[in-house]
XYZ file of C-alpha atoms in Angstrom:
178
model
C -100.132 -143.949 -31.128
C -100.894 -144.253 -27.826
C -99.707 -146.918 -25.064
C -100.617 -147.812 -21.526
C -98.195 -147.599 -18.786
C -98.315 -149.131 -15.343
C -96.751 -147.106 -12.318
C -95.767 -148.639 -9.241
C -95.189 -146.526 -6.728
C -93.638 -146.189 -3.255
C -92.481 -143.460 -0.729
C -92.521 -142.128 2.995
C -96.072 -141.011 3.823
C -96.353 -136.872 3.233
C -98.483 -135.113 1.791
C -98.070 -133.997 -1.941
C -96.468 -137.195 -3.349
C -100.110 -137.986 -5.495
C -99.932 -134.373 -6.307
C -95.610 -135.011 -7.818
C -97.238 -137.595 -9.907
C -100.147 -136.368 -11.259
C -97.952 -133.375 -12.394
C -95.377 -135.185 -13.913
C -98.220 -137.347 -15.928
C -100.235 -133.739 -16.802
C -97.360 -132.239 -17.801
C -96.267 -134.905 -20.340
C -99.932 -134.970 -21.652
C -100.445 -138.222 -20.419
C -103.978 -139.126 -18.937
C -104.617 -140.962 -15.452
C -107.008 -143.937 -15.984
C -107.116 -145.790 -12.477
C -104.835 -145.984 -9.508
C -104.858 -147.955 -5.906
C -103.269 -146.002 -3.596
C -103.039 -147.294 0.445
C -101.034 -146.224 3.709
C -99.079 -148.612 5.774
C -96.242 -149.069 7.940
C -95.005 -145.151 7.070
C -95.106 -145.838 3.521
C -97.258 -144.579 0.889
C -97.910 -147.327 -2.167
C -99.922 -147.490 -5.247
C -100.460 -148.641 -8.695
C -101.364 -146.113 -11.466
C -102.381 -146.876 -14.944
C -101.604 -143.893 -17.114
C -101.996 -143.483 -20.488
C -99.822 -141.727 -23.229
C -98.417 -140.627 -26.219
C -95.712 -142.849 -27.363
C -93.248 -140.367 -28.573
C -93.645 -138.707 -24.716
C -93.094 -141.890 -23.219
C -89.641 -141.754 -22.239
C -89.837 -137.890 -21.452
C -92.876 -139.200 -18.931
C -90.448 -142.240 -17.811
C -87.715 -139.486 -16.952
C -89.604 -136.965 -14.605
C -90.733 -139.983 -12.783
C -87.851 -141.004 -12.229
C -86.468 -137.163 -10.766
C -88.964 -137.893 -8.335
C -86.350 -139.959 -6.398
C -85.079 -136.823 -4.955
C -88.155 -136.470 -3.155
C -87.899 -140.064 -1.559
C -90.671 -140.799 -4.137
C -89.846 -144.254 -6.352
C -92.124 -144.778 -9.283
C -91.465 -148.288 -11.441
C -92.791 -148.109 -15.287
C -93.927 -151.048 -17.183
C -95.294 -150.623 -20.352
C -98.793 -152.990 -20.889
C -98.271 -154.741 -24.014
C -101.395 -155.031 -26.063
C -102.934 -158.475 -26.306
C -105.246 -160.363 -28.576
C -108.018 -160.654 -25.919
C -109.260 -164.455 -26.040
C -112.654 -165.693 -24.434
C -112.629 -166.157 -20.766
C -113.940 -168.854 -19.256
C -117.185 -167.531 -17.147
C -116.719 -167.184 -13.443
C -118.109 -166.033 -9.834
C -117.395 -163.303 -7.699
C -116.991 -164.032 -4.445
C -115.653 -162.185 -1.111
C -113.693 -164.052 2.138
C -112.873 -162.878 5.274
C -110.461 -164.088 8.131
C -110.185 -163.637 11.442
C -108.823 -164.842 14.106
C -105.503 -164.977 16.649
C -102.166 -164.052 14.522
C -99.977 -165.950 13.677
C -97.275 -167.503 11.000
C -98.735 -168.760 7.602
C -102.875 -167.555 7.548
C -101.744 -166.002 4.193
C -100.344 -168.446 2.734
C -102.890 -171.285 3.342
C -105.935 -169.743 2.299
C -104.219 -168.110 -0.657
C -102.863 -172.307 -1.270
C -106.148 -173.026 -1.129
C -107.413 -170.755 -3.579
C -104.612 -171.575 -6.165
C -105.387 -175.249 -6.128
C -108.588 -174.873 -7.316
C -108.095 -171.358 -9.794
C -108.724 -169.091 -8.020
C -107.787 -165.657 -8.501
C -107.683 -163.012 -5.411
C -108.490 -159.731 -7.018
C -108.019 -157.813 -3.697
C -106.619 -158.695 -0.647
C -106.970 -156.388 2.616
C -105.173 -157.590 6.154
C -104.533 -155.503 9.315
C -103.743 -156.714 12.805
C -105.443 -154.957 15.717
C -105.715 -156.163 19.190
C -108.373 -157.974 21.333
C -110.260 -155.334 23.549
C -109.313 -156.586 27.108
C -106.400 -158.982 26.730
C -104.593 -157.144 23.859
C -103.647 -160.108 22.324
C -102.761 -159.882 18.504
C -105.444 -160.511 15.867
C -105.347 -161.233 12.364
C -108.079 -160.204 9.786
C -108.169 -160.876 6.048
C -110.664 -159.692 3.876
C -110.438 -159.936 -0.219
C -112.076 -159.985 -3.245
C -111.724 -163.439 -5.429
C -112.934 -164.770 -8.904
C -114.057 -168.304 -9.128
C -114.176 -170.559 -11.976
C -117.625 -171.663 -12.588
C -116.476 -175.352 -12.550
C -115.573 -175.120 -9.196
C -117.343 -176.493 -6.863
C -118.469 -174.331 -4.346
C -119.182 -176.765 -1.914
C -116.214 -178.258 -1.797
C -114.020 -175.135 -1.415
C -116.034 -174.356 1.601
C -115.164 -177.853 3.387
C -111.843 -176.875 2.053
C -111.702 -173.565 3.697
C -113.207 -174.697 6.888
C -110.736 -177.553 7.296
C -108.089 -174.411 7.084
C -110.063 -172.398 9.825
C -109.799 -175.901 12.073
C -106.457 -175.824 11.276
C -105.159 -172.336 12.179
C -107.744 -171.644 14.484
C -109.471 -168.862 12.888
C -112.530 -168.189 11.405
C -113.386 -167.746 7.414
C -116.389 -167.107 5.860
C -116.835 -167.047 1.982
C -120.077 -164.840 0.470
C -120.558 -165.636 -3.125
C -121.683 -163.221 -5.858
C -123.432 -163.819 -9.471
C -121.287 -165.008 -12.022
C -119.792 -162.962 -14.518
């Protein structure tokens, strides 16, 4: 039987550390599905789904782990299968933020989108600096899945009271629903 694992992954940014997994998976006969992989701050972080045998799980669980000695930390969780129930029907959307940093733009849009559902299937923020003054600015951009109940409408007022508030600037581009 086969079962699906999740890796989690951190370590310094150098080369090869993709490469350490992929070998460890390979040589286990386990097969990569999908991974997010992104650079920031020094660090290297991702998220792997890997799939394999389940009498080669632990072997797979072990090597991972050796990988320590390289400064390379990979978390396993195993995905427990579920019985998959209808979900409700909802919208794609995209947002982005931007604006002058500061404390708490993170947490009050992603407030906003809990109250009403709303899940953020990818988030994105960097800070960069204004061209002549330097001064700090924040930018948010993310994927998000809306319930088709909610009204869209209303989430916008919502959002915009939130720009007001912080000072910033959010837009919200809705796709078909799904």
């Amino acid at each position: 039987m086969l079962t699906n694992l999740i890796l989690t992954v951190i370590s310094p940014d150098k080369p090869g550390v993709v490469e350490a997994i992929a070998k460890c998976v390979s040589e286990k006969d386990g097969n990569w599905l999908e991974s997010r992989f992104a650079h920031l701050a020094g660090k290297f972080a991702g998220v792997v789904k890997v799939q394999i045998a389940d009498d080669k799980q632990a072997d797979l669980t072990a090597a991972l782990n050796a990988l320590a000695t390289k400064g390379i930390r990979v978390e396993t969780e195993t995905l427990v299968d579920t019985v998959k129930t209808e979900k409700a029907p909802t919208q794609s959307a995209s947002f982005h933020a931007v604006g002058p940093d500061r404390q708490g733009i993170v947490r009050e849009i992603s407030q906003a989108f809990v109250e009403y559902n709303i899940n953020i299937e990818e988030i994105s923020t960097q800070l960069s600096s204004m061209p002549y003054s330097g001064e700090p600015i924040f930018e948010a951009e993310g994927e998000i899945t809306v319930p088709t109940g909610v009204d869209l409408n209303v989430l916008h007022e919502k959002l915009a009271r939130i720009a007001d508030q912080l000072g910033i600037d959010i837009s919200l581009e809705t796709d078909a629903i799904v």
